[in-house]
Short mmCIF file of C-alpha atoms (C1' of nucleotides) in Angstrom, two decimals:
data_model
loop_
_atom_site.label_atom_id
_atom_site.label_comp_id
_atom_site.label_asym_id
_atom_site.label_seq_id
_atom_site.Cartn_x
_atom_site.Cartn_y
_atom_site.Cartn_z
CA UNK T 1 18.29 -13.86 -29.42
CA UNK T 2 18.58 -10.68 -31.41
CA UNK T 3 18.44 -7.27 -29.80
CA UNK T 4 15.11 -6.45 -31.42
CA UNK T 5 12.90 -9.49 -30.75
CA UNK T 6 9.29 -8.46 -30.65
CA UNK T 7 7.04 -8.04 -27.69
CA UNK T 8 9.74 -7.20 -25.10
CA UNK T 9 7.00 -6.16 -22.57
CA UNK T 10 5.09 -9.46 -22.91
CA UNK T 11 8.28 -11.50 -22.48
CA UNK T 12 9.17 -9.62 -19.32
CA UNK T 13 5.68 -10.30 -17.92
CA UNK T 14 5.91 -13.94 -18.74
CA UNK T 15 9.34 -14.31 -17.30
CA UNK T 16 8.40 -12.57 -14.06
CA UNK T 17 5.32 -14.70 -13.70
CA UNK T 18 7.31 -17.93 -14.02
CA UNK T 19 10.06 -16.79 -11.63
CA UNK T 20 7.75 -15.26 -9.04
CA UNK T 21 5.71 -18.50 -8.83
CA UNK T 22 8.69 -20.92 -8.93
CA UNK T 23 11.05 -19.33 -6.44
CA UNK T 24 8.88 -16.55 -4.91
CA UNK T 25 8.78 -12.80 -5.33
CA UNK T 26 11.36 -11.81 -2.87
CA UNK T 27 13.86 -14.43 -4.09
CA UNK T 28 13.59 -13.27 -7.56
CA UNK T 29 15.87 -10.29 -8.76
CA UNK T 30 14.97 -7.97 -11.50
CA UNK T 31 18.25 -8.84 -13.27
CA UNK T 32 17.04 -12.55 -13.42
CA UNK T 33 13.80 -11.56 -14.90
CA UNK T 34 15.44 -9.39 -17.57
CA UNK T 35 18.02 -12.10 -18.35
CA UNK T 36 15.28 -14.74 -18.76
CA UNK T 37 13.42 -12.43 -21.16
CA UNK T 38 16.69 -11.76 -23.07
CA UNK T 39 16.89 -8.12 -22.01
CA UNK T 40 18.94 -5.98 -19.63
CA UNK T 41 17.86 -4.91 -16.15
CA UNK T 42 17.77 -1.40 -17.47
CA UNK T 43 15.24 -2.17 -20.02
CA UNK T 44 12.93 -3.86 -17.54
CA UNK T 45 12.78 -0.46 -15.68
CA UNK T 46 11.98 1.32 -18.96
CA UNK T 47 8.89 -0.87 -19.30
CA UNK T 48 7.79 -0.97 -15.77
CA UNK T 49 8.24 1.56 -13.07
CA UNK T 50 9.09 -1.04 -10.36
CA UNK T 51 9.45 -4.66 -9.68
CA UNK T 52 5.76 -5.12 -8.82
CA UNK T 53 4.21 -3.27 -11.68
CA UNK T 54 4.99 -6.09 -14.09
CA UNK T 55 2.01 -7.87 -12.64
CA UNK T 56 -0.36 -5.00 -12.89
CA UNK T 57 0.09 -3.80 -16.40
CA UNK T 58 -3.52 -4.50 -17.38
CA UNK T 59 -4.98 -2.39 -14.59
CA UNK T 60 -5.31 0.82 -16.47
CA UNK T 61 -7.12 -0.75 -19.45
CA UNK T 62 -9.49 -2.45 -17.10
CA UNK T 63 -10.15 0.95 -15.48
CA UNK T 64 -10.76 2.61 -18.84
CA UNK T 65 -13.16 -0.08 -19.83
CA UNK T 66 -15.05 0.21 -16.68
CA UNK T 67 -15.41 3.96 -16.82
CA UNK T 68 -16.64 3.66 -20.32
CA UNK T 69 -19.14 1.08 -19.35
CA UNK T 70 -20.36 3.29 -16.64
CA UNK T 71 -20.72 6.23 -18.84
CA UNK T 72 -22.88 4.18 -21.14
CA UNK T 73 -25.20 2.86 -18.45
CA UNK T 74 -28.82 3.94 -18.54
CA UNK T 75 -29.41 7.29 -17.06
CA UNK T 76 -32.31 6.61 -14.85
CA UNK T 77 -30.69 4.05 -12.59
CA UNK T 78 -29.65 4.68 -8.89
CA UNK T 79 -25.88 5.06 -8.40
CA UNK T 80 -25.29 1.58 -6.91
CA UNK T 81 -27.05 -0.10 -9.85
CA UNK T 82 -25.07 1.86 -12.32
CA UNK T 83 -21.96 0.61 -10.76
CA UNK T 84 -23.35 -3.00 -10.65
CA UNK T 85 -24.31 -2.81 -14.38
CA UNK T 86 -20.87 -1.48 -15.35
CA UNK T 87 -18.99 -4.22 -13.46
CA UNK T 88 -21.15 -6.98 -14.81
CA UNK T 89 -20.62 -5.72 -18.30
CA UNK T 90 -16.88 -5.80 -17.98
CA UNK T 91 -16.74 -9.04 -15.98
CA UNK T 92 -17.80 -11.01 -19.03
CA UNK T 93 -14.32 -10.54 -20.61
CA UNK T 94 -12.68 -12.36 -17.66
CA UNK T 95 -14.03 -15.82 -18.60
CA UNK T 96 -11.14 -16.74 -21.01
CA UNK T 97 -8.48 -15.57 -18.61
CA UNK T 98 -9.42 -17.68 -15.64
CA UNK T 99 -6.21 -19.73 -15.68
CA UNK T 100 -4.04 -16.61 -15.94
CA UNK T 101 -5.92 -14.69 -13.25
CA UNK T 102 -5.55 -17.62 -10.86
CA UNK T 103 -1.91 -17.98 -11.52
CA UNK T 104 -1.38 -14.23 -10.96
CA UNK T 105 -3.57 -14.08 -7.93
CA UNK T 106 -1.76 -16.90 -6.20
CA UNK T 107 1.49 -15.00 -6.54
CA UNK T 108 0.02 -11.79 -5.18
CA UNK T 109 -1.65 -13.46 -2.27
CA UNK T 110 1.64 -14.88 -1.08
CA UNK T 111 3.42 -11.59 -0.80
CA UNK T 112 2.63 -8.45 1.19
CA UNK T 113 4.17 -5.97 -1.08
CA UNK T 114 2.16 -7.25 -4.02
CA UNK T 115 -1.06 -7.25 -2.05
CA UNK T 116 -0.41 -3.69 -1.31
CA UNK T 117 -0.07 -2.87 -4.89
CA UNK T 118 -3.29 -4.73 -5.63
CA UNK T 119 -5.13 -2.73 -3.05
CA UNK T 120 -3.96 0.55 -4.44
CA UNK T 121 -4.98 -0.37 -7.96
CA UNK T 122 -8.46 -1.31 -6.66
CA UNK T 123 -8.52 2.00 -4.69
CA UNK T 124 -7.65 3.93 -7.88
CA UNK T 125 -10.43 2.07 -9.58
CA UNK T 126 -12.79 3.17 -6.97
CA UNK T 127 -11.88 6.72 -7.18
CA UNK T 128 -12.16 6.64 -10.99
CA UNK T 129 -15.70 5.20 -10.48
CA UNK T 130 -16.61 7.93 -8.06
CA UNK T 131 -15.35 10.57 -10.50
CA UNK T 132 -17.50 9.05 -13.22
CA UNK T 133 -20.48 9.05 -10.92
CA UNK T 134 -20.05 12.61 -10.07
CA UNK T 135 -19.99 13.37 -13.77
CA UNK T 136 -23.54 11.84 -13.70
CA UNK T 137 -24.44 14.35 -11.07
CA UNK T 138 -24.32 11.96 -8.20
CA UNK T 139 -23.45 13.90 -5.12
CA UNK T 140 -20.99 13.35 -2.26
CA UNK T 141 -20.63 11.16 -0.26
CA UNK T 142 -23.08 8.99 -2.24
CA UNK T 143 -20.61 8.74 -5.21
CA UNK T 144 -17.70 7.66 -3.11
CA UNK T 145 -19.72 5.16 -1.14
CA UNK T 146 -21.34 3.56 -4.16
CA UNK T 147 -18.04 3.31 -5.90
CA UNK T 148 -16.35 1.85 -2.88
CA UNK T 149 -19.22 -0.55 -2.30
CA UNK T 150 -18.97 -1.69 -5.84
CA UNK T 151 -15.24 -2.43 -5.60
CA UNK T 152 -15.75 -4.28 -2.40
CA UNK T 153 -18.37 -6.44 -3.94
CA UNK T 154 -16.15 -7.02 -6.99
CA UNK T 155 -13.30 -8.23 -4.65
CA UNK T 156 -15.52 -10.71 -2.92
CA UNK T 157 -16.92 -11.98 -6.22
CA UNK T 158 -13.61 -12.13 -7.94
CA UNK T 159 -12.12 -14.13 -5.09
CA UNK T 160 -14.90 -16.53 -5.24
CA UNK T 161 -14.57 -16.87 -8.97
CA UNK T 162 -10.88 -17.63 -8.57
CA UNK T 163 -11.48 -20.30 -5.92
CA UNK T 164 -13.98 -22.11 -8.06
CA UNK T 165 -12.42 -24.79 -10.28
CA UNK T 166 -15.49 -25.22 -12.58
CA UNK T 167 -15.34 -21.69 -13.78
CA UNK T 168 -18.77 -20.27 -13.11
CA UNK T 169 -19.68 -16.93 -14.64
CA UNK T 170 -18.09 -14.04 -13.03
CA UNK T 171 -20.95 -11.67 -13.98
CA UNK T 172 -23.30 -14.15 -12.41
CA UNK T 173 -21.37 -14.35 -9.09
CA UNK T 174 -21.32 -10.46 -9.14
CA UNK T 175 -25.01 -10.20 -9.49
CA UNK T 176 -25.47 -12.50 -6.49
CA UNK T 177 -22.85 -10.59 -4.41
CA UNK T 178 -24.68 -7.28 -5.10
CA UNK T 179 -27.87 -8.82 -3.74
CA UNK T 180 -25.99 -9.89 -0.72
CA UNK T 181 -24.78 -6.33 -0.22
CA UNK T 182 -28.30 -5.01 -0.23
CA UNK T 183 -29.41 -7.53 2.23
CA UNK T 184 -26.42 -6.82 4.54
CA UNK T 185 -26.70 -2.97 4.57
CA UNK T 186 -30.38 -3.11 5.03
CA UNK T 187 -29.46 -4.60 8.50
CA UNK T 188 -30.76 -8.08 8.13
CA UNK K 1 23.06 12.93 23.57
CA UNK K 2 23.80 9.73 25.40
CA UNK K 3 23.43 6.32 23.85
CA UNK K 4 20.52 5.37 26.16
CA UNK K 5 18.24 8.49 25.83
CA UNK K 6 14.66 7.22 26.47
CA UNK K 7 11.89 6.80 23.96
CA UNK K 8 14.04 6.14 20.94
CA UNK K 9 10.97 5.03 18.95
CA UNK K 10 9.04 8.24 19.79
CA UNK K 11 11.93 10.32 18.80
CA UNK K 12 12.18 8.58 15.49
CA UNK K 13 8.55 9.10 14.74
CA UNK K 14 8.81 12.80 15.53
CA UNK K 15 11.89 13.17 13.54
CA UNK K 16 10.36 11.46 10.48
CA UNK K 17 7.24 13.52 10.70
CA UNK K 18 9.17 16.80 10.75
CA UNK K 19 11.47 15.85 7.91
CA UNK K 20 8.66 14.24 5.80
CA UNK K 21 6.53 17.34 6.02
CA UNK K 22 9.30 19.81 5.55
CA UNK K 23 11.22 18.39 2.58
CA UNK K 24 8.93 15.53 1.49
CA UNK K 25 8.92 11.81 1.96
CA UNK K 26 11.11 11.00 -1.11
CA UNK K 27 13.65 13.61 -0.33
CA UNK K 28 14.15 12.34 3.17
CA UNK K 29 16.68 9.52 3.81
CA UNK K 30 16.46 7.16 6.66
CA UNK K 31 19.90 8.20 7.67
CA UNK K 32 18.70 11.75 8.12
CA UNK K 33 15.87 10.64 10.30
CA UNK K 34 18.05 8.58 12.37
CA UNK K 35 20.63 11.27 12.88
CA UNK K 36 17.92 13.79 13.80
CA UNK K 37 16.73 11.41 16.51
CA UNK K 38 20.29 10.82 17.72
CA UNK K 39 20.42 7.22 16.63
CA UNK K 40 21.96 5.18 13.79
CA UNK K 41 20.24 4.13 10.57
CA UNK K 42 20.50 0.49 11.60
CA UNK K 43 18.59 1.26 14.80
CA UNK K 44 15.78 2.86 12.76
CA UNK K 45 15.36 -0.48 11.04
CA UNK K 46 15.24 -2.30 14.30
CA UNK K 47 12.25 -0.20 15.35
CA UNK K 48 10.46 -0.17 12.01
CA UNK K 49 10.39 -2.66 9.24
CA UNK K 50 10.69 0.02 6.56
CA UNK K 51 10.70 3.61 5.91
CA UNK K 52 6.96 3.98 5.77
CA UNK K 53 6.04 2.03 8.85
CA UNK K 54 7.27 4.92 11.08
CA UNK K 55 3.91 6.62 10.29
CA UNK K 56 1.78 3.53 10.89
CA UNK K 57 2.91 2.38 14.34
CA UNK K 58 -0.37 3.17 16.04
CA UNK K 59 -2.42 0.93 13.58
CA UNK K 60 -2.19 -2.26 15.45
CA UNK K 61 -3.47 -0.80 18.73
CA UNK K 62 -6.25 0.79 16.86
CA UNK K 63 -7.09 -2.55 15.46
CA UNK K 64 -7.13 -4.23 18.82
CA UNK K 65 -9.36 -1.59 20.33
CA UNK K 66 -11.72 -1.87 17.39
CA UNK K 67 -12.01 -5.60 17.69
CA UNK K 68 -12.58 -5.42 21.36
CA UNK K 69 -15.22 -2.87 20.90
CA UNK K 70 -16.92 -5.12 18.32
CA UNK K 71 -16.67 -8.15 20.73
CA UNK K 72 -18.49 -6.10 23.36
CA UNK K 73 -21.30 -4.87 21.15
CA UNK K 74 -24.86 -5.98 21.90
CA UNK K 75 -25.58 -9.44 20.58
CA UNK K 76 -28.98 -8.80 18.88
CA UNK K 77 -27.71 -6.19 16.38
CA UNK K 78 -27.42 -6.87 12.71
CA UNK K 79 -23.83 -7.05 11.37
CA UNK K 80 -23.62 -3.66 9.77
CA UNK K 81 -24.88 -2.03 12.96
CA UNK K 82 -22.38 -3.88 15.08
CA UNK K 83 -19.69 -2.51 12.91
CA UNK K 84 -21.12 1.03 13.20
CA UNK K 85 -21.30 0.79 16.99
CA UNK K 86 -17.78 -0.45 17.34
CA UNK K 87 -16.40 2.35 15.06
CA UNK K 88 -18.34 5.03 16.80
CA UNK K 89 -17.12 3.86 20.22
CA UNK K 90 -13.52 3.98 19.15
CA UNK K 91 -13.79 7.23 17.14
CA UNK K 92 -14.33 9.21 20.41
CA UNK K 93 -10.65 8.79 21.18
CA UNK K 94 -9.58 10.71 18.14
CA UNK K 95 -10.92 14.05 19.20
CA UNK K 96 -7.65 14.98 21.11
CA UNK K 97 -5.48 13.99 18.19
CA UNK K 98 -7.02 16.09 15.53
CA UNK K 99 -3.88 18.09 14.96
CA UNK K 100 -1.58 15.13 14.76
CA UNK K 101 -3.94 13.22 12.48
CA UNK K 102 -4.07 16.17 10.13
CA UNK K 103 -0.45 16.50 10.03
CA UNK K 104 0.08 12.83 9.36
CA UNK K 105 -2.65 12.65 6.81
CA UNK K 106 -1.33 15.57 4.83
CA UNK K 107 2.03 13.76 4.45
CA UNK K 108 0.36 10.49 3.49
CA UNK K 109 -1.91 12.06 0.87
CA UNK K 110 1.14 13.57 -0.88
CA UNK K 111 2.88 10.33 -1.47
CA UNK K 112 1.77 7.22 -3.40
CA UNK K 113 3.85 4.76 -1.45
CA UNK K 114 2.51 6.06 1.78
CA UNK K 115 -1.16 5.95 0.50
CA UNK K 116 -0.50 2.30 -0.43
CA UNK K 117 0.57 1.55 3.14
CA UNK K 118 -2.43 3.30 4.48
CA UNK K 119 -4.70 1.23 2.29
CA UNK K 120 -3.24 -1.98 3.36
CA UNK K 121 -3.55 -0.99 6.94
CA UNK K 122 -7.23 -0.39 6.36
CA UNK K 123 -7.60 -3.58 4.48
CA UNK K 124 -6.06 -5.43 7.42
CA UNK K 125 -8.56 -3.67 9.62
CA UNK K 126 -11.39 -4.82 7.49
CA UNK K 127 -10.26 -8.32 7.54
CA UNK K 128 -9.87 -8.24 11.38
CA UNK K 129 -13.43 -6.96 11.55
CA UNK K 130 -14.69 -9.65 9.30
CA UNK K 131 -12.94 -12.32 11.53
CA UNK K 132 -14.59 -10.79 14.61
CA UNK K 133 -17.95 -10.88 12.91
CA UNK K 134 -17.61 -14.55 11.90
CA UNK K 135 -16.86 -15.23 15.53
CA UNK K 136 -20.34 -13.85 16.19
CA UNK K 137 -21.74 -16.25 13.71
CA UNK K 138 -22.18 -13.85 10.88
CA UNK K 139 -21.89 -15.93 7.67
CA UNK K 140 -19.95 -15.16 4.47
CA UNK K 141 -19.99 -13.07 2.44
CA UNK K 142 -22.05 -10.92 4.80
CA UNK K 143 -19.23 -10.64 7.24
CA UNK K 144 -16.77 -9.58 4.67
CA UNK K 145 -19.16 -7.09 3.04
CA UNK K 146 -20.24 -5.55 6.37
CA UNK K 147 -16.60 -5.12 7.40
CA UNK K 148 -15.67 -3.63 4.08
CA UNK K 149 -18.65 -1.29 4.15
CA UNK K 150 -17.73 -0.22 7.67
CA UNK K 151 -14.15 0.65 6.64
CA UNK K 152 -15.27 2.51 3.63
CA UNK K 153 -17.65 4.61 5.71
CA UNK K 154 -14.93 5.15 8.20
CA UNK K 155 -12.64 6.50 5.43
CA UNK K 156 -15.22 8.88 4.12
CA UNK K 157 -16.00 10.19 7.64
CA UNK K 158 -12.34 10.45 8.72
CA UNK K 159 -11.40 12.44 5.57
CA UNK K 160 -14.34 14.89 6.27
CA UNK K 161 -13.26 15.11 9.80
CA UNK K 162 -9.70 15.92 8.81
CA UNK K 163 -10.98 18.62 6.40
CA UNK K 164 -13.04 20.38 8.97
CA UNK K 165 -11.23 23.17 10.85
CA UNK K 166 -13.71 23.50 13.62
CA UNK K 167 -13.23 19.92 14.78
CA UNK K 168 -16.64 18.41 14.80
CA UNK K 169 -17.17 15.15 16.47
CA UNK K 170 -15.87 12.12 14.59
CA UNK K 171 -18.46 9.73 16.00
CA UNK K 172 -21.10 12.16 14.91
CA UNK K 173 -19.84 12.28 11.33
CA UNK K 174 -19.58 8.53 11.30
CA UNK K 175 -23.22 8.16 12.32
CA UNK K 176 -24.34 10.41 9.39
CA UNK K 177 -22.12 8.58 6.90
CA UNK K 178 -23.65 5.26 7.93
CA UNK K 179 -27.05 6.70 7.27
CA UNK K 180 -25.83 7.83 3.89
CA UNK K 181 -24.59 4.23 3.22
CA UNK K 182 -28.00 2.76 3.89
CA UNK K 183 -29.56 5.39 1.63
CA UNK K 184 -27.08 4.64 -1.23
CA UNK K 185 -27.33 0.89 -1.12
CA UNK K 186 -31.09 0.97 -1.01
CA UNK K 187 -30.80 2.38 -4.46
CA UNK K 188 -32.06 5.84 -3.93
"C1'" DG S 1 30.82 -6.45 44.85
"C1'" DT S 2 31.83 -8.63 40.81
"C1'" DA S 3 30.64 -11.56 37.20
"C1'" DA S 4 27.37 -13.25 33.92
"C1'" DC S 5 23.34 -12.12 31.50
"C1'" DT S 6 20.20 -9.34 28.71
"C1'" DG S 7 18.63 -6.02 25.51
"C1'" DA S 8 19.31 -1.83 23.01
"C1'" DT S 9 22.58 0.25 20.24
"C1'" DG S 10 26.70 1.17 16.97
"C1'" DT S 11 29.72 -0.29 12.98
"C1'" DC S 12 30.59 -2.17 8.71
"C1'" DA S 13 30.14 -4.78 4.68
"C1'" DG S 14 27.12 -6.30 1.20
"C1'" DT S 15 22.87 -7.02 -1.78
"C1'" DT S 16 19.20 -5.16 -4.41
"C1'" DG S 17 15.87 -1.85 -6.25
"C1'" DC S 18 16.03 1.94 -9.00
"C1'" DT S 19 17.88 6.28 -11.78
"C1'" DG S 20 20.82 9.26 -14.81
"C1'" DC S 21 23.80 9.47 -18.63
"C1'" DC S 22 25.60 8.29 -22.66
"C1'" DA S 23 26.67 4.94 -26.43
"C1'" DT S 24 24.77 1.71 -29.66
"C1'" DC S 25 22.02 -0.53 -32.94
"C1'" DA S 26 17.77 -1.34 -36.15
"C1'" DG S 27 14.29 0.64 -38.92
"C1'" DT S 28 12.42 4.69 -41.43
"C1'" DA S 29 12.24 8.93 -43.74
"C1'" DT S 30 14.96 12.08 -46.76
"C1'" DA D 1 24.08 7.21 -48.34
"C1'" DT D 2 22.52 10.28 -44.57
"C1'" DA D 3 19.94 11.71 -40.79
"C1'" DC D 4 16.59 10.86 -37.64
"C1'" DT D 5 14.04 8.18 -34.11
"C1'" DG D 6 13.12 4.75 -30.67
"C1'" DA D 7 14.50 0.77 -28.22
"C1'" DT D 8 18.17 -1.10 -25.99
"C1'" DG D 9 22.86 -1.89 -23.40
"C1'" DG D 10 26.29 -0.60 -20.12
"C1'" DC D 11 27.93 1.63 -16.30
"C1'" DA D 12 28.13 4.53 -12.30
"C1'" DG D 13 25.88 5.63 -8.27
"C1'" DC D 14 22.40 6.42 -4.51
"C1'" DA D 15 19.48 4.77 -1.07
"C1'" DA D 16 16.59 1.02 1.15
"C1'" DC D 17 17.44 -2.78 3.68
"C1'" DT D 18 19.97 -7.04 5.97
"C1'" DG D 19 23.37 -10.00 8.47
"C1'" DA D 20 27.16 -10.47 11.60
"C1'" DC D 21 29.58 -8.94 15.31
"C1'" DA D 22 31.14 -5.58 18.89
"C1'" DT D 23 29.83 -2.46 22.53
"C1'" DC D 24 27.63 -0.53 26.34
"C1'" DA D 25 24.14 0.12 30.28
"C1'" DG D 26 21.21 -1.93 33.57
"C1'" DT D 27 19.81 -6.19 35.91
"C1'" DT D 28 20.50 -10.64 38.08
"C1'" DA D 29 23.05 -14.35 40.21
"C1'" DC D 30 26.51 -15.67 43.27
#
DNA sequence: GTAACTGATGTCAGTTGCTGCCATCAGTAT
DNA sequence: ATACTGATGGCAGCAACTGACATCAGTTAC
């Protein structure tokens, strides 16, 4: 394998995914991942800030998409519905990646460190949402709460979507979960 | 300092708190903390699983208290109100520790790794709450959502409480934040 | 009262995640 | 050709963490 094979980053992700799921996250060293991808350990750390991040590369794009979707939502809607609309709009893109998402989620669920990283990504998502809401003149703490609610609902819906073998629509599950949210907080 | 000075754990916490806030989390080594507490680095890792955990020792007690409070809440209440009641009951105990909480929170807010750990503690809290709700025959996803909402509200309220110099009542802030939540999710 | 036991600690060596520094190599512009 | 740029390798080193074993103080058994 030559020094300049294309898509170094993608190869690292794939190698990590394979090793993490076969022998476990803890039992995999960065050196092994790099070797499998035909690169050096040093290069791994040029592409990813740490050993976990290799599984969370897509998070920032997702966040940007989400914020864009929120910015484009109808002006008249109440905060919580704006969040719902934005999430449902983005969720459509997940349908093709059901298998990948499942593989990745299995690895994350098995390891505490990875779960931590996942949580912080979702937290960052929530705070980006809250920012975007404030830009729409939603006041505090409504903005934070609406954003936080939205992410919680997303987690619940995503988990359900992952569990389902027959791949139902993520946007559809989302819509149902938002309905649930309203029922719950109404105190029923 | 003799080998068997009392309260090794407490000394480690105090030493860590001082060092983290004076020179920063990253710039503090575990060896330094241990030395300041009159102990060896190895002993630090016998008391805490990692360098962050020294700031989160109280989390498990808090969780137990919270679950107990929830188990003791009136039977007839809807899920979200059960969570609110339990949180408000526990929050009373915070009033004396306002200064400590503030010190700790400042350190945590300044460091990404520590924020991650904080998030995962809150997540664990949420899942313990959800378990307790299910024990009360609250079904899914209502249990998860109510728990998650409760923790989100708690975060918002706690943050506000930390910011206030004149030490208002945390339970009081909590109650107001729960009201906000209901308004927000109602779509106002 | 001494010996065995227990639990907290120290010491030391070793692994691994991660960083800084500098050399090297491929492609591109000059 | 030459210089420049960007991705990579190689190496040295720090700090987080672990395992194995010795040590010491307090307690219990005899």
